[in-house]
Coordinates of C-alpha atoms in Angstrom, one line a residue:
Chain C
X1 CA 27.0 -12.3 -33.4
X2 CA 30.1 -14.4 -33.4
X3 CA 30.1 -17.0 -30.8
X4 CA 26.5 -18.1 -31.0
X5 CA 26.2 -21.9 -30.7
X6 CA 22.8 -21.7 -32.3
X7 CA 21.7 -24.9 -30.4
X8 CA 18.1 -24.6 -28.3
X9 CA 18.6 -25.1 -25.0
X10 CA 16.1 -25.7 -22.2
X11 CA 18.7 -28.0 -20.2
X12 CA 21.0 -26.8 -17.3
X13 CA 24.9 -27.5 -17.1
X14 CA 27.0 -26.1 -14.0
X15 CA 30.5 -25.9 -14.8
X16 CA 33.8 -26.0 -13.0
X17 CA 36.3 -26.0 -15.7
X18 CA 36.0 -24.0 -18.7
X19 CA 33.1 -21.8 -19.8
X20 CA 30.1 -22.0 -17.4
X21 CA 26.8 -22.4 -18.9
X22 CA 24.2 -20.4 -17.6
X23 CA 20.9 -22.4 -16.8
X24 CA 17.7 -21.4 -18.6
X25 CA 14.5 -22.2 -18.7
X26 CA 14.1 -20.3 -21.8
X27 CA 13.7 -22.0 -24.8
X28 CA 16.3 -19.7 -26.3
X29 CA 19.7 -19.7 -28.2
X30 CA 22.6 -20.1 -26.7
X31 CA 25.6 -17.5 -26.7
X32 CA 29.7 -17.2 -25.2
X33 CA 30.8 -14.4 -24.1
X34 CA 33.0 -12.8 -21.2
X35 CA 31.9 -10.8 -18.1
X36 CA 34.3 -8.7 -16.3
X37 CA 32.8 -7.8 -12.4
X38 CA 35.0 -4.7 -11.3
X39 CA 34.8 -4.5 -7.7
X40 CA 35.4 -1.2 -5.7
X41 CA 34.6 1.2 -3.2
X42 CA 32.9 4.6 -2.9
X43 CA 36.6 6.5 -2.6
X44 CA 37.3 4.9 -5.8
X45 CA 39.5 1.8 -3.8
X46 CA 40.2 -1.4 -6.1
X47 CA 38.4 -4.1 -3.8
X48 CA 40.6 -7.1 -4.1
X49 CA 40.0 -11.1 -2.8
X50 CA 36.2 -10.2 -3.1
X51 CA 34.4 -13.3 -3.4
X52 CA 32.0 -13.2 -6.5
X53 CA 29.1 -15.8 -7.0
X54 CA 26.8 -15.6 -10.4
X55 CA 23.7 -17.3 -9.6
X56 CA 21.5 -18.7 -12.7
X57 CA 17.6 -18.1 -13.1
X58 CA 17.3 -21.6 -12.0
X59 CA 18.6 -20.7 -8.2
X60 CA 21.7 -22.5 -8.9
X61 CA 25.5 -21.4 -8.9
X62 CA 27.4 -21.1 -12.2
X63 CA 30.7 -20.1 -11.4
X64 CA 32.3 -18.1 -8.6
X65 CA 35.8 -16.8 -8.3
X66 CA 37.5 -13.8 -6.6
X67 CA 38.7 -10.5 -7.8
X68 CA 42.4 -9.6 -8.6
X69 CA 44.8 -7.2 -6.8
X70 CA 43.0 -4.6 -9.2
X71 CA 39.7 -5.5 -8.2
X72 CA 38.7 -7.7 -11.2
X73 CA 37.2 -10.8 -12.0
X74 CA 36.6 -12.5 -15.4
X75 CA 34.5 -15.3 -16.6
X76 CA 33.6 -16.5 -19.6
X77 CA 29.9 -18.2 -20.2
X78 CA 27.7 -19.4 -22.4
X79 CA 24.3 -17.8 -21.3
X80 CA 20.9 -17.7 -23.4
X81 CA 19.6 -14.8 -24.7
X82 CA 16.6 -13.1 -22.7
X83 CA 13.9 -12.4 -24.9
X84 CA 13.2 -9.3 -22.5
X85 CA 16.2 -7.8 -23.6
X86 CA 17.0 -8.8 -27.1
X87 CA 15.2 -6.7 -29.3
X88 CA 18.5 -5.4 -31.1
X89 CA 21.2 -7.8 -29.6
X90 CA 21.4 -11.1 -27.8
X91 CA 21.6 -10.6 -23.9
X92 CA 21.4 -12.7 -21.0
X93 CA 20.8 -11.9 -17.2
X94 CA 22.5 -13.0 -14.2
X95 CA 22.8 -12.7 -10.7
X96 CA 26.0 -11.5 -9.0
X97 CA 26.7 -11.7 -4.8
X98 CA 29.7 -10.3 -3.6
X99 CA 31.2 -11.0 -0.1
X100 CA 34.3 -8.9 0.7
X101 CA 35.9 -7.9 4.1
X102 CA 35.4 -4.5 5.8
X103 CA 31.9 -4.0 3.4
X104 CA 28.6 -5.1 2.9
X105 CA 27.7 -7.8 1.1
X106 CA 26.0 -6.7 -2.2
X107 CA 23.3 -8.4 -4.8
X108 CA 23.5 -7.1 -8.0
X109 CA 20.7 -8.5 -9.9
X110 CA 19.9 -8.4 -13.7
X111 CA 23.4 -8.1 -14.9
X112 CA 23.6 -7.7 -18.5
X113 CA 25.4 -10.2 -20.3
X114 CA 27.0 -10.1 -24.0
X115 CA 29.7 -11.2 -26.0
X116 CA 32.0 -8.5 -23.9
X117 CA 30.4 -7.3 -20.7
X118 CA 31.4 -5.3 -17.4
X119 CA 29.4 -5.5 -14.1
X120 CA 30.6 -2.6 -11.6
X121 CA 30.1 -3.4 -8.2
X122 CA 30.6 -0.2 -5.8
X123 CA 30.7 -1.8 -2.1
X124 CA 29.8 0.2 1.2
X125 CA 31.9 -0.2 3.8
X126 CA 30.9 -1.3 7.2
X127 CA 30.7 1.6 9.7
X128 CA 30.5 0.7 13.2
X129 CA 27.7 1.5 15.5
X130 CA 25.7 1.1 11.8
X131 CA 23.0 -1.5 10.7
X132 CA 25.5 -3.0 7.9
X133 CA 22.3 -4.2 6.2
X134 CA 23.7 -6.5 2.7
X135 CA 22.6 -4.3 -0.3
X136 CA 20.4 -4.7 -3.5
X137 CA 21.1 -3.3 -6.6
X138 CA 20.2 -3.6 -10.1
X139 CA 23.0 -4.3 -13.1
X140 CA 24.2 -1.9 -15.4
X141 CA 21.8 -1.7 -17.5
X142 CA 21.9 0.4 -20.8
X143 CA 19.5 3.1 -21.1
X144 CA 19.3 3.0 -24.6
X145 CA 19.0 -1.0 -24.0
X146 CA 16.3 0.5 -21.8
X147 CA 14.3 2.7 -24.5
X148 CA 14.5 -0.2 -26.8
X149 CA 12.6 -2.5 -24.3
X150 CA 10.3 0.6 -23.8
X151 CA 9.9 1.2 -27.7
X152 CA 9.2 -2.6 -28.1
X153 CA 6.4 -3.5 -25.8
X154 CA 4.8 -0.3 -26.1
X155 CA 4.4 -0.4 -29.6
X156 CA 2.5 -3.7 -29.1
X157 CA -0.2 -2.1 -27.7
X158 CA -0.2 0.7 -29.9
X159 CA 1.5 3.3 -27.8
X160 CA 4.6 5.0 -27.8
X161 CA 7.3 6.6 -25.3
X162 CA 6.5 10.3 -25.0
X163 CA 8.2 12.4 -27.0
X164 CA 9.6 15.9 -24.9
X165 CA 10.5 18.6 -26.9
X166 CA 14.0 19.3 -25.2
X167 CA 16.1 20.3 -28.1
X168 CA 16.2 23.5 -28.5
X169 CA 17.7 24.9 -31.4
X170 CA 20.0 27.1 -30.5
X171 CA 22.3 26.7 -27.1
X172 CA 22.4 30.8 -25.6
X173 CA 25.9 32.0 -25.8
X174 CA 25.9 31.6 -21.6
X175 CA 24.9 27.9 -21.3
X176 CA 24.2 28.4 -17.5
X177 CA 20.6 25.8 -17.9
X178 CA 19.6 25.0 -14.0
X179 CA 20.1 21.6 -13.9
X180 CA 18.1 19.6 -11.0
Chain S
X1 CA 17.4 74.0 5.5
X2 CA 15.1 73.6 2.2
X3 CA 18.1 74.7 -0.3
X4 CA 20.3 71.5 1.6
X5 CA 17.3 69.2 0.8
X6 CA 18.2 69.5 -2.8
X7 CA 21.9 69.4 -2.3
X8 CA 21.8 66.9 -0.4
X9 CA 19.8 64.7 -3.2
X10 CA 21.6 65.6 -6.0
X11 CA 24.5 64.3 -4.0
X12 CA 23.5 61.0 -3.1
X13 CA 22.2 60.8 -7.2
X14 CA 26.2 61.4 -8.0
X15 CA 27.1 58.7 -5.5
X16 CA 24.6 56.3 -6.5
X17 CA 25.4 57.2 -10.5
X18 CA 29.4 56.6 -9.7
X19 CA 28.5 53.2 -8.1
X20 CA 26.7 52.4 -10.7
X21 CA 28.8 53.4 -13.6
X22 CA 31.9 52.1 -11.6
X23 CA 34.0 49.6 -14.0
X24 CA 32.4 45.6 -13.5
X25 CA 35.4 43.1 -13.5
X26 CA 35.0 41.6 -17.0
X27 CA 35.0 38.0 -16.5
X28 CA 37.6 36.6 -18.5
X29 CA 36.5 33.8 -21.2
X30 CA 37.5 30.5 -20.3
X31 CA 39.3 29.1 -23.0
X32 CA 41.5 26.1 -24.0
X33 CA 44.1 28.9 -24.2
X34 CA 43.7 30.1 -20.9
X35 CA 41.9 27.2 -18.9
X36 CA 43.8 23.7 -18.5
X37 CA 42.2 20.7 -18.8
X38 CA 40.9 19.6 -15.3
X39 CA 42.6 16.6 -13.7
X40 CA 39.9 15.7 -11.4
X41 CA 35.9 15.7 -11.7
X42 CA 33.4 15.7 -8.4
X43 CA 30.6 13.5 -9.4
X44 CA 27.5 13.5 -7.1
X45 CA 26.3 9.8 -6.1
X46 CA 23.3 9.4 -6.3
X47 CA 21.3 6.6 -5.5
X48 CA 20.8 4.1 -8.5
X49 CA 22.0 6.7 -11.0
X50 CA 18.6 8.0 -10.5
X51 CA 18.6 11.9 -11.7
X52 CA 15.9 12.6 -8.8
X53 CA 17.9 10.3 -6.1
X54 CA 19.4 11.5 -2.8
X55 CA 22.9 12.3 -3.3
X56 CA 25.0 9.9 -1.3
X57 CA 28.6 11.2 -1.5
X58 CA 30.7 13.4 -3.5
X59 CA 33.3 11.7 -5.5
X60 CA 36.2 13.1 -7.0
X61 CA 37.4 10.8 -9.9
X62 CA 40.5 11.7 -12.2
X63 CA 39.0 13.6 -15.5
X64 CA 40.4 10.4 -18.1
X65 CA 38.8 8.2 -16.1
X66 CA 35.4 9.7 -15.5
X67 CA 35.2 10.1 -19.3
X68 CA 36.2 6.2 -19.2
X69 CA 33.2 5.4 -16.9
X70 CA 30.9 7.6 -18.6
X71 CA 31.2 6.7 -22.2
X72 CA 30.2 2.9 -22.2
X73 CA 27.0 4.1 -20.5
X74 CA 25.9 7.0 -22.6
X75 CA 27.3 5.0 -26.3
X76 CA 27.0 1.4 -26.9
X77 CA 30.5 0.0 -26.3
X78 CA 30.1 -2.0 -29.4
X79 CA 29.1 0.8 -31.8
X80 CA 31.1 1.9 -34.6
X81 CA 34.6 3.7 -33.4
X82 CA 33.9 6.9 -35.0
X83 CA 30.7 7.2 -33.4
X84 CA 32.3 5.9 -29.8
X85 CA 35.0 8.9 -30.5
X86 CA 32.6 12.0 -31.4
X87 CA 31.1 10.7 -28.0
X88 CA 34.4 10.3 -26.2
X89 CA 34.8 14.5 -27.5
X90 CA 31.3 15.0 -26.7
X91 CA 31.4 13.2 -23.2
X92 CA 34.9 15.1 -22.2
X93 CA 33.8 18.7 -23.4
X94 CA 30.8 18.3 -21.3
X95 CA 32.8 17.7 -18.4
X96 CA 35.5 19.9 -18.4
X97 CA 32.3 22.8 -19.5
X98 CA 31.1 21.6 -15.8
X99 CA 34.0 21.4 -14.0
X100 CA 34.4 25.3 -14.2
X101 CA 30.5 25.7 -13.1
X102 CA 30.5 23.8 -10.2
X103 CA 27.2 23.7 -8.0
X104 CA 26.4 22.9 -4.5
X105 CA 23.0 21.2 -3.8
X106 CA 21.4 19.3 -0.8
X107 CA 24.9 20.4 0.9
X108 CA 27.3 19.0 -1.4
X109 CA 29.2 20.7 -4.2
X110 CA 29.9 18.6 -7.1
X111 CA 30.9 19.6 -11.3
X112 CA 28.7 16.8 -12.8
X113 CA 25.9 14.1 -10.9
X114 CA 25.9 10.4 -12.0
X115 CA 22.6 10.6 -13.8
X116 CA 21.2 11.3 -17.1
X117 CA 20.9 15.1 -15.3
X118 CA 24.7 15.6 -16.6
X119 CA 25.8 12.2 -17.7
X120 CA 25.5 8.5 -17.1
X121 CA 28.5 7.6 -14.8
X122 CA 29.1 4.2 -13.3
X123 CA 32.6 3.8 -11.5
X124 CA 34.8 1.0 -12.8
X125 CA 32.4 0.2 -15.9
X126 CA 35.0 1.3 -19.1
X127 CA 35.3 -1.3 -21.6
X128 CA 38.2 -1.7 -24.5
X129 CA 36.5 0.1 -27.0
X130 CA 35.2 3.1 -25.2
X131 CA 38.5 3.4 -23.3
X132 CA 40.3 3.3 -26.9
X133 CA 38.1 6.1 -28.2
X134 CA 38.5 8.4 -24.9
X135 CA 42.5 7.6 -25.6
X136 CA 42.1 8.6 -28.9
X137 CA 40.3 11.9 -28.7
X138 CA 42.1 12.8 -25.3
X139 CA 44.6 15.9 -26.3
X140 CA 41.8 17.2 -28.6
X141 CA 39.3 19.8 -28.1
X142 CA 35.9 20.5 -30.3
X143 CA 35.5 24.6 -29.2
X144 CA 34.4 27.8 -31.0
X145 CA 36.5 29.9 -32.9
X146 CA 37.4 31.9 -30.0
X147 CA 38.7 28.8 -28.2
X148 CA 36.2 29.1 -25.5
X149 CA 35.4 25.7 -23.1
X150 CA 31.3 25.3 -24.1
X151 CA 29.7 21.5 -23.5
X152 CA 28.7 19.3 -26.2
X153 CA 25.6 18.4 -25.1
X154 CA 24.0 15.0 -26.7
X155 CA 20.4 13.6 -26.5
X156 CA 19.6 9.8 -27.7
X157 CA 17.3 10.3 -30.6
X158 CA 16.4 7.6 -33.1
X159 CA 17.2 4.6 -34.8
X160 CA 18.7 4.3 -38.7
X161 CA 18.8 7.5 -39.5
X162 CA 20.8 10.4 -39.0
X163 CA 18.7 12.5 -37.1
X164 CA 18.5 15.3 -38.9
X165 CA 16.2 17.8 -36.3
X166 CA 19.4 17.8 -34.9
X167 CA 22.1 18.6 -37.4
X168 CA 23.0 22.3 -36.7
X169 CA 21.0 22.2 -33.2
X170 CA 24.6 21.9 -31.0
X171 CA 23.0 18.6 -29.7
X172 CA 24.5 15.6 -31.1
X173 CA 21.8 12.7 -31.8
X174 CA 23.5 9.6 -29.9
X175 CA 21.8 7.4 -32.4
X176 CA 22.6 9.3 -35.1
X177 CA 25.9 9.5 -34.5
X178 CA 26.3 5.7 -34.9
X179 CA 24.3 5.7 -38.2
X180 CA 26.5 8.6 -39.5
X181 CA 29.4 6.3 -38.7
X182 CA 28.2 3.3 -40.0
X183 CA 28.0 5.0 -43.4
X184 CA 31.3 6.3 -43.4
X185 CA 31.2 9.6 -41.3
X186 CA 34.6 9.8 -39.5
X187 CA 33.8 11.3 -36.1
X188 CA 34.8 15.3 -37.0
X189 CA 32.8 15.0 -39.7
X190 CA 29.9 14.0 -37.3
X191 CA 30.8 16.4 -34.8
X192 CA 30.8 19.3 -37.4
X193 CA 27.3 18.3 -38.4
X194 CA 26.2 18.4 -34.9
X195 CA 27.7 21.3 -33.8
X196 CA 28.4 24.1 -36.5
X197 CA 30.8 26.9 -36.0
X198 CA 33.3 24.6 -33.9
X199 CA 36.9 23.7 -34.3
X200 CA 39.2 21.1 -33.6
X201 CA 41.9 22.0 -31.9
X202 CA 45.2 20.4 -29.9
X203 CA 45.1 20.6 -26.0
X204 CA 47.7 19.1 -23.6

């Protein structure tokens, strides 16, 4: 992957001007790339001016910013690869908190990072009379990122993803399969 | 009284044989000749793109985009081009196959769900490449002969290889599809090994 530094980092830098460097306490490689957050809203609304914070493993903050008129943000880092996720590809993790007004505020935690990543954020907006409890949610993660992590620790201890048989061979001329 | 009885059956025989032999409105095949191409898709919501999650809303997202936001999470945006663009065809067939068998479940009715149950949607998550593939393949369809709107459905498969259980199966092997690529494959010719008896054809 182009853009690796190949140093070994187990030391933390906060930046305010250029790249950001994610903190690690993973004696890992370092790598750059550029995370897009996309901010919107369940109608589908751009959320502009939301205030987006990455927070490293460390607890600290490693760059914030706010999103465009088309509800955007980028940021490049440096972060280090997670051996968690890195069987076929470097990939860090971060933390994302967005603030915006009219919604509630969201935690997106273990966002994939790359050399070229997106983070949608879908905000719920605040309906009176209602709790308007922050939310949780999980990055975007990959599901074949996903069966990889699956294939790889599994096969450390011998065992393997199940295989379903859920091809069949021929699809009938009315494809009308009940789906869930 | 007893010569009516009769009578009276073999009447309601003719009447129940007329019903029954009464013309059925043929249902005409949906095709790309006679079908457009949809410009909006209903997408059920449901909670952490879970396939067994509670729905949480219905929404409708314009067709281009929803194959946008569904492509980076069903192919790896940085896998070959061809594969990303026999995915882009595969991604948009499926769709516009559901959009004309809508459903309605736990009270909503929707074409496709965000989940692995249809395919992997996540609002606002296209990326440069995928975009450029769903760009790329947009005024094409991938149909039978007779032009008819069937999905191209798609399962993950395996690494390196080119997946051959499912050449010929009308499933396309996601992995496969990138291996096929990485060798050379252009994206029809991985889309023909995938799906036999299909055409390309032009769609506006």
């Amino acid at each position: 992957m182009s853009g690796t530094t190949g140093e070994v980092c187990a030391a933390q830098t906060t930046s305010q001007n250029g790249p950001a460097e994610l903190s690690s306490t993973l004696n890992t490689p370092s790598y750059h790339g550029t995370l897009v957050v996309r901010v919107g809203d369940p109608t589908g609304k751009h959320v502009a001016k939301a205030k987006v914070i990455l927070v490293g493993e460390n607890g600290k903050i490693i760059q914030s910013g706010d999103t465009n008129p088309q509800g955007q943000w980028v940021t490049h880092l440096t972060y280090h690869a997670d051996p968690r996720l890195s069987m076929t590809r470097p990939l860090g993790t971060t933390t994302a908190l967005v603030f915006a007004k009219g919604y509630n505020e969201t935690v997106v935690f273990e966002v994939p990072l790359g050399q070229s990543s997106v983070a949608p954020v879908t905000l719920t907006p605040f309906v009176l009379g209602q709790r308007n409890e922050p939310q949780a949610t999980l990055g975007n993660l990959h599901h074949i990122l996903v069966a990889d992590m699956l294939d790889y620790y599994a096969a450390q201890l011998g065992i393997a993803r199940q295989s379903v048989s859920d091809l069949p061979m021929r699809v009938p001329a009315n494809n009308t399969a009940p789906r869930p | 009284m007893r010569r009516m009885v009769p009578a009276l059956s073999l009447l309601i025989c003719l009447i129940a044989l007329a019903w029954s032999a009464s013309p059925v409105k043929a249902q005409p095949l949906q095709t790309i000749y006679n079908t457009p191409q949809p410009t909006v898709v209903r997408v059920a919501i449901r909670a952490f793109n879970n396939p067994w999650g509670p729905i949480l809303w219905v929404q409708t997202v314009g067709f281009q985009e929803y194959c946008s936001d569904v492509l980076p999470n069903e192919w790896m945006p940085d896998w070959n081009p061809q594969a990303l663009e026999a995915g882009a065809l595969a991604a948009k067939m499926f769709a516009w196959y559901n959009t004309l068998h809508p459903v309605t479940h736990q009270g909503f009715t929707y074409d496709v769900d965000n989940t692995t149950n249809y395919q992997y949607f996540k609002d606002l998550s296209g990326t440069p490449q995928t975009d450029a593939a769903v760009q790329a393949v947009w005024n094409m369809a991938y149909v039978p002969p007779s032009g008819e709107i069937l999905p191209l459905d798609y399962r993950s498969g395996w690494h390196d290889g080119p997946n051959w259980v499912f050449v010929g199966s009308t499933f396309m092997s996601q992995w496969g599809s990138q291996y096929l690529a990485s060798v050379g494959h252009t994206f029809l010719q991985i889309l023909n090994l995938y799906y036999p008896n299909r055409q390309l054809r032009w769609v506006s």
